[in-house]
């Protein structure tokens, strides 16, 4: 009985957190992309101190995380831990009845009439955007046309190739591309995966959805080879989680 009571109390705390209108609005904004606090203030139309207070409430439950911008350290990006959110939902259902805690696999999205066109951007188009491109292509199949580019051209990082090989995906044949190759093309979504390129992102025709994921550059991690490879492996894992969750949103919201 103690365990059941404890589970119910924990679930009640979680559900009460979600029940607040402003916190729900903040979670809705963070469900697809990452935002700076000033941007969240503009989206919800509430004072900065109030928004900061409710973000702190959600951070205490580890639903929301913060990370300093790699472009401007004075800025902080907030992101929603989608996996923890899903786990807490399942645990809350299970606290009422075991069958309510079963989380069915995320349904596969039916292909749109035309493929959803997505462009991933980062600075060098060497790691984060390359891995995200390959992950969305594999998971989206015929429902997507996906590309990646950077504000500077380099080469696909060998540790990114190794990290993706660990997931059974070969990106050895991909190449680094400058975003100028895609200027004038229409996309349904532009997803920036580094803070610097988000601030330099050009305007594309058709008013595509602008989504930002604040990822640190795994190539900036120093240490022995195993430490460096782990940084790429973890980035690939987190990108996979983001891609799995954004895919149904992209397909559902596409005007195509």
PDB file of N, CA, C and O in Angstrom, residues 117 119-123 147-153 175 177-187 190 197-206 208 210:
ATOM      1  N   UNK A 117       9.349  18.346 -47.179  1.00  0.00           N
ATOM      2  CA  UNK A 117      10.728  18.754 -47.446  1.00  0.00           C
ATOM      3  C   UNK A 117      11.315  19.442 -46.213  1.00  0.00           C
ATOM      4  O   UNK A 117      10.761  20.441 -45.723  1.00  0.00           O
ATOM      5  N   UNK A 119      15.017  20.770 -44.231  1.00  0.00           N
ATOM      6  CA  UNK A 119      16.430  21.125 -44.345  1.00  0.00           C
ATOM      7  C   UNK A 119      17.008  21.317 -42.950  1.00  0.00           C
ATOM      8  O   UNK A 119      16.504  22.133 -42.166  1.00  0.00           O
ATOM      9  N   UNK A 120      18.057  20.532 -42.608  1.00  0.00           N
ATOM     10  CA  UNK A 120      18.777  20.703 -41.357  1.00  0.00           C
ATOM     11  C   UNK A 120      19.977  21.616 -41.597  1.00  0.00           C
ATOM     12  O   UNK A 120      20.704  21.451 -42.587  1.00  0.00           O
ATOM     13  N   UNK A 121      20.207  22.552 -40.677  1.00  0.00           N
ATOM     14  CA  UNK A 121      21.325  23.476 -40.804  1.00  0.00           C
ATOM     15  C   UNK A 121      22.189  23.476 -39.544  1.00  0.00           C
ATOM     16  O   UNK A 121      21.669  23.455 -38.427  1.00  0.00           O
ATOM     17  N   UNK A 122      23.506  23.473 -39.733  1.00  0.00           N
ATOM     18  CA  UNK A 122      24.437  23.798 -38.647  1.00  0.00           C
ATOM     19  C   UNK A 122      25.606  24.530 -39.287  1.00  0.00           C
ATOM     20  O   UNK A 122      25.586  24.834 -40.485  1.00  0.00           O
ATOM     21  N   UNK A 123      26.634  24.841 -38.522  1.00  0.00           N
ATOM     22  CA  UNK A 123      27.685  25.714 -39.045  1.00  0.00           C
ATOM     23  C   UNK A 123      28.501  25.043 -40.142  1.00  0.00           C
ATOM     24  O   UNK A 123      28.601  25.547 -41.259  1.00  0.00           O
ATOM     25  N   UNK A 147      17.398  17.143 -46.374  1.00  0.00           N
ATOM     26  CA  UNK A 147      18.692  17.639 -46.793  1.00  0.00           C
ATOM     27  C   UNK A 147      19.375  18.295 -45.592  1.00  0.00           C
ATOM     28  O   UNK A 147      18.748  18.557 -44.576  1.00  0.00           O
ATOM     29  N   UNK A 148      20.664  18.567 -45.723  1.00  0.00           N
ATOM     30  CA  UNK A 148      21.382  19.306 -44.690  1.00  0.00           C
ATOM     31  C   UNK A 148      22.414  20.196 -45.342  1.00  0.00           C
ATOM     32  O   UNK A 148      22.882  19.928 -46.456  1.00  0.00           O
ATOM     33  N   UNK A 149      22.781  21.278 -44.645  1.00  0.00           N
ATOM     34  CA  UNK A 149      23.760  22.223 -45.167  1.00  0.00           C
ATOM     35  C   UNK A 149      24.339  23.022 -44.014  1.00  0.00           C
ATOM     36  O   UNK A 149      23.897  22.904 -42.863  1.00  0.00           O
ATOM     37  N   UNK A 150      25.344  23.849 -44.337  1.00  0.00           N
ATOM     38  CA  UNK A 150      25.979  24.677 -43.325  1.00  0.00           C
ATOM     39  C   UNK A 150      26.322  26.051 -43.869  1.00  0.00           C
ATOM     40  O   UNK A 150      26.282  26.282 -45.084  1.00  0.00           O
ATOM     41  N   UNK A 151      26.660  26.953 -42.970  1.00  0.00           N
ATOM     42  CA  UNK A 151      27.106  28.286 -43.391  1.00  0.00           C
ATOM     43  C   UNK A 151      28.559  28.244 -43.838  1.00  0.00           C
ATOM     44  O   UNK A 151      29.052  29.197 -44.442  1.00  0.00           O
ATOM     45  N   UNK A 152      29.256  27.153 -43.519  1.00  0.00           N
ATOM     46  CA  UNK A 152      30.614  26.917 -43.984  1.00  0.00           C
ATOM     47  C   UNK A 152      30.687  25.455 -44.442  1.00  0.00           C
ATOM     48  O   UNK A 152      29.972  24.609 -43.926  1.00  0.00           O
ATOM     49  N   UNK A 153      31.542  25.173 -45.389  1.00  0.00           N
ATOM     50  CA  UNK A 153      31.671  23.810 -45.908  1.00  0.00           C
ATOM     51  C   UNK A 153      32.945  23.179 -45.352  1.00  0.00           C
ATOM     52  O   UNK A 153      33.988  23.807 -45.310  1.00  0.00           O
ATOM     53  N   UNK A 175      27.943  14.296 -48.199  1.00  0.00           N
ATOM     54  CA  UNK A 175      28.959  15.337 -48.332  1.00  0.00           C
ATOM     55  C   UNK A 175      28.506  16.609 -47.640  1.00  0.00           C
ATOM     56  O   UNK A 175      27.303  16.858 -47.458  1.00  0.00           O
ATOM     57  N   UNK A 177      27.683  20.450 -47.498  1.00  0.00           N
ATOM     58  CA  UNK A 177      27.115  21.349 -48.500  1.00  0.00           C
ATOM     59  C   UNK A 177      26.903  22.737 -47.901  1.00  0.00           C
ATOM     60  O   UNK A 177      26.534  22.868 -46.730  1.00  0.00           O
ATOM     61  N   UNK A 178      27.101  23.768 -48.712  1.00  0.00           N
ATOM     62  CA  UNK A 178      26.830  25.138 -48.272  1.00  0.00           C
ATOM     63  C   UNK A 178      25.349  25.428 -48.479  1.00  0.00           C
ATOM     64  O   UNK A 178      24.740  24.969 -49.456  1.00  0.00           O
ATOM     65  N   UNK A 179      24.771  26.211 -47.578  1.00  0.00           N
ATOM     66  CA  UNK A 179      23.329  26.478 -47.678  1.00  0.00           C
ATOM     67  C   UNK A 179      22.981  27.254 -48.944  1.00  0.00           C
ATOM     68  O   UNK A 179      21.809  27.279 -49.350  1.00  0.00           O
ATOM     69  N   UNK A 180      23.984  27.876 -49.583  1.00  0.00           N
ATOM     70  CA  UNK A 180      23.700  28.573 -50.840  1.00  0.00           C
ATOM     71  C   UNK A 180      23.144  27.620 -51.900  1.00  0.00           C
ATOM     72  O   UNK A 180      22.435  28.048 -52.816  1.00  0.00           O
ATOM     73  N   UNK A 181      23.467  26.320 -51.782  1.00  0.00           N
ATOM     74  CA  UNK A 181      22.934  25.344 -52.738  1.00  0.00           C
ATOM     75  C   UNK A 181      21.410  25.264 -52.683  1.00  0.00           C
ATOM     76  O   UNK A 181      20.765  24.809 -53.625  1.00  0.00           O
ATOM     77  N   UNK A 182      20.842  25.699 -51.550  1.00  0.00           N
ATOM     78  CA  UNK A 182      19.400  25.518 -51.343  1.00  0.00           C
ATOM     79  C   UNK A 182      18.627  26.830 -51.337  1.00  0.00           C
ATOM     80  O   UNK A 182      17.410  26.817 -51.163  1.00  0.00           O
ATOM     81  N   UNK A 183      19.333  27.952 -51.506  1.00  0.00           N
ATOM     82  CA  UNK A 183      18.626  29.238 -51.533  1.00  0.00           C
ATOM     83  C   UNK A 183      17.630  29.252 -52.693  1.00  0.00           C
ATOM     84  O   UNK A 183      17.932  28.820 -53.799  1.00  0.00           O
ATOM     85  N   UNK A 184      16.451  29.759 -52.419  1.00  0.00           N
ATOM     86  CA  UNK A 184      15.408  29.828 -53.429  1.00  0.00           C
ATOM     87  C   UNK A 184      14.530  28.600 -53.488  1.00  0.00           C
ATOM     88  O   UNK A 184      13.483  28.627 -54.126  1.00  0.00           O
ATOM     89  N   UNK A 185      14.949  27.502 -52.832  1.00  0.00           N
ATOM     90  CA  UNK A 185      14.117  26.305 -52.796  1.00  0.00           C
ATOM     91  C   UNK A 185      13.066  26.422 -51.688  1.00  0.00           C
ATOM     92  O   UNK A 185      13.254  27.132 -50.703  1.00  0.00           O
ATOM     93  N   UNK A 186      11.987  25.695 -51.853  1.00  0.00           N
ATOM     94  CA  UNK A 186      10.918  25.703 -50.851  1.00  0.00           C
ATOM     95  C   UNK A 186      11.039  24.488 -49.948  1.00  0.00           C
ATOM     96  O   UNK A 186      11.304  23.372 -50.416  1.00  0.00           O
ATOM     97  N   UNK A 187      10.834  24.714 -48.642  1.00  0.00           N
ATOM     98  CA  UNK A 187      10.850  23.643 -47.656  1.00  0.00           C
ATOM     99  C   UNK A 187       9.637  23.790 -46.745  1.00  0.00           C
ATOM    100  O   UNK A 187       9.107  24.889 -46.567  1.00  0.00           O
ATOM    101  N   UNK A 190      12.564  24.185 -41.674  1.00  0.00           N
ATOM    102  CA  UNK A 190      14.000  24.412 -41.529  1.00  0.00           C
ATOM    103  C   UNK A 190      14.336  24.137 -40.073  1.00  0.00           C
ATOM    104  O   UNK A 190      13.790  24.779 -39.174  1.00  0.00           O
ATOM    105  N   UNK A 197      24.194  29.046 -36.093  1.00  0.00           N
ATOM    106  CA  UNK A 197      23.560  29.118 -37.411  1.00  0.00           C
ATOM    107  C   UNK A 197      22.119  29.579 -37.304  1.00  0.00           C
ATOM    108  O   UNK A 197      21.572  30.148 -38.257  1.00  0.00           O
ATOM    109  N   UNK A 198      21.506  29.374 -36.156  1.00  0.00           N
ATOM    110  CA  UNK A 198      20.122  29.834 -36.010  1.00  0.00           C
ATOM    111  C   UNK A 198      20.034  31.342 -36.205  1.00  0.00           C
ATOM    112  O   UNK A 198      19.086  31.857 -36.793  1.00  0.00           O
ATOM    113  N   UNK A 199      21.036  32.057 -35.703  1.00  0.00           N
ATOM    114  CA  UNK A 199      21.019  33.509 -35.802  1.00  0.00           C
ATOM    115  C   UNK A 199      21.413  33.993 -37.195  1.00  0.00           C
ATOM    116  O   UNK A 199      21.225  35.154 -37.532  1.00  0.00           O
ATOM    117  N   UNK A 200      21.975  33.088 -38.026  1.00  0.00           N
ATOM    118  CA  UNK A 200      22.384  33.454 -39.376  1.00  0.00           C
ATOM    119  C   UNK A 200      21.458  32.855 -40.436  1.00  0.00           C
ATOM    120  O   UNK A 200      21.695  33.028 -41.633  1.00  0.00           O
ATOM    121  N   UNK A 201      20.429  32.160 -39.997  1.00  0.00           N
ATOM    122  CA  UNK A 201      19.574  31.412 -40.936  1.00  0.00           C
ATOM    123  C   UNK A 201      18.892  32.361 -41.918  1.00  0.00           C
ATOM    124  O   UNK A 201      18.247  33.333 -41.505  1.00  0.00           O
ATOM    125  N   UNK A 202      19.040  32.109 -43.217  1.00  0.00           N
ATOM    126  CA  UNK A 202      18.417  32.987 -44.215  1.00  0.00           C
ATOM    127  C   UNK A 202      16.912  32.753 -44.310  1.00  0.00           C
ATOM    128  O   UNK A 202      16.376  31.795 -43.754  1.00  0.00           O
ATOM    129  N   UNK A 203      16.265  33.623 -45.039  1.00  0.00           N
ATOM    130  CA  UNK A 203      14.826  33.496 -45.274  1.00  0.00           C
ATOM    131  C   UNK A 203      14.620  32.610 -46.502  1.00  0.00           C
ATOM    132  O   UNK A 203      15.255  32.803 -47.537  1.00  0.00           O
ATOM    133  N   UNK A 204      13.733  31.626 -46.367  1.00  0.00           N
ATOM    134  CA  UNK A 204      13.400  30.739 -47.481  1.00  0.00           C
ATOM    135  C   UNK A 204      11.969  31.019 -47.929  1.00  0.00           C
ATOM    136  O   UNK A 204      11.124  31.402 -47.108  1.00  0.00           O
ATOM    137  N   UNK A 205      11.679  30.833 -49.212  1.00  0.00           N
ATOM    138  CA  UNK A 205      10.320  31.095 -49.705  1.00  0.00           C
ATOM    139  C   UNK A 205       9.310  30.110 -49.130  1.00  0.00           C
ATOM    140  O   UNK A 205       9.655  29.000 -48.739  1.00  0.00           O
ATOM    141  N   UNK A 206       8.070  30.564 -49.080  1.00  0.00           N
ATOM    142  CA  UNK A 206       6.998  29.681 -48.631  1.00  0.00           C
ATOM    143  C   UNK A 206       6.763  29.679 -47.137  1.00  0.00           C
ATOM    144  O   UNK A 206       5.942  28.917 -46.640  1.00  0.00           O
ATOM    145  N   UNK A 208       8.505  28.507 -44.386  1.00  0.00           N
ATOM    146  CA  UNK A 208       8.585  27.188 -43.746  1.00  0.00           C
ATOM    147  C   UNK A 208       8.605  27.303 -42.221  1.00  0.00           C
ATOM    148  O   UNK A 208       8.970  28.353 -41.666  1.00  0.00           O
ATOM    149  N   UNK A 210      10.040  27.146 -38.687  1.00  0.00           N
ATOM    150  CA  UNK A 210      11.406  27.343 -38.178  1.00  0.00           C
ATOM    151  C   UNK A 210      11.507  26.652 -36.821  1.00  0.00           C
ATOM    152  O   UNK A 210      10.831  27.034 -35.871  1.00  0.00           O
TER     153      UNK A 210
END
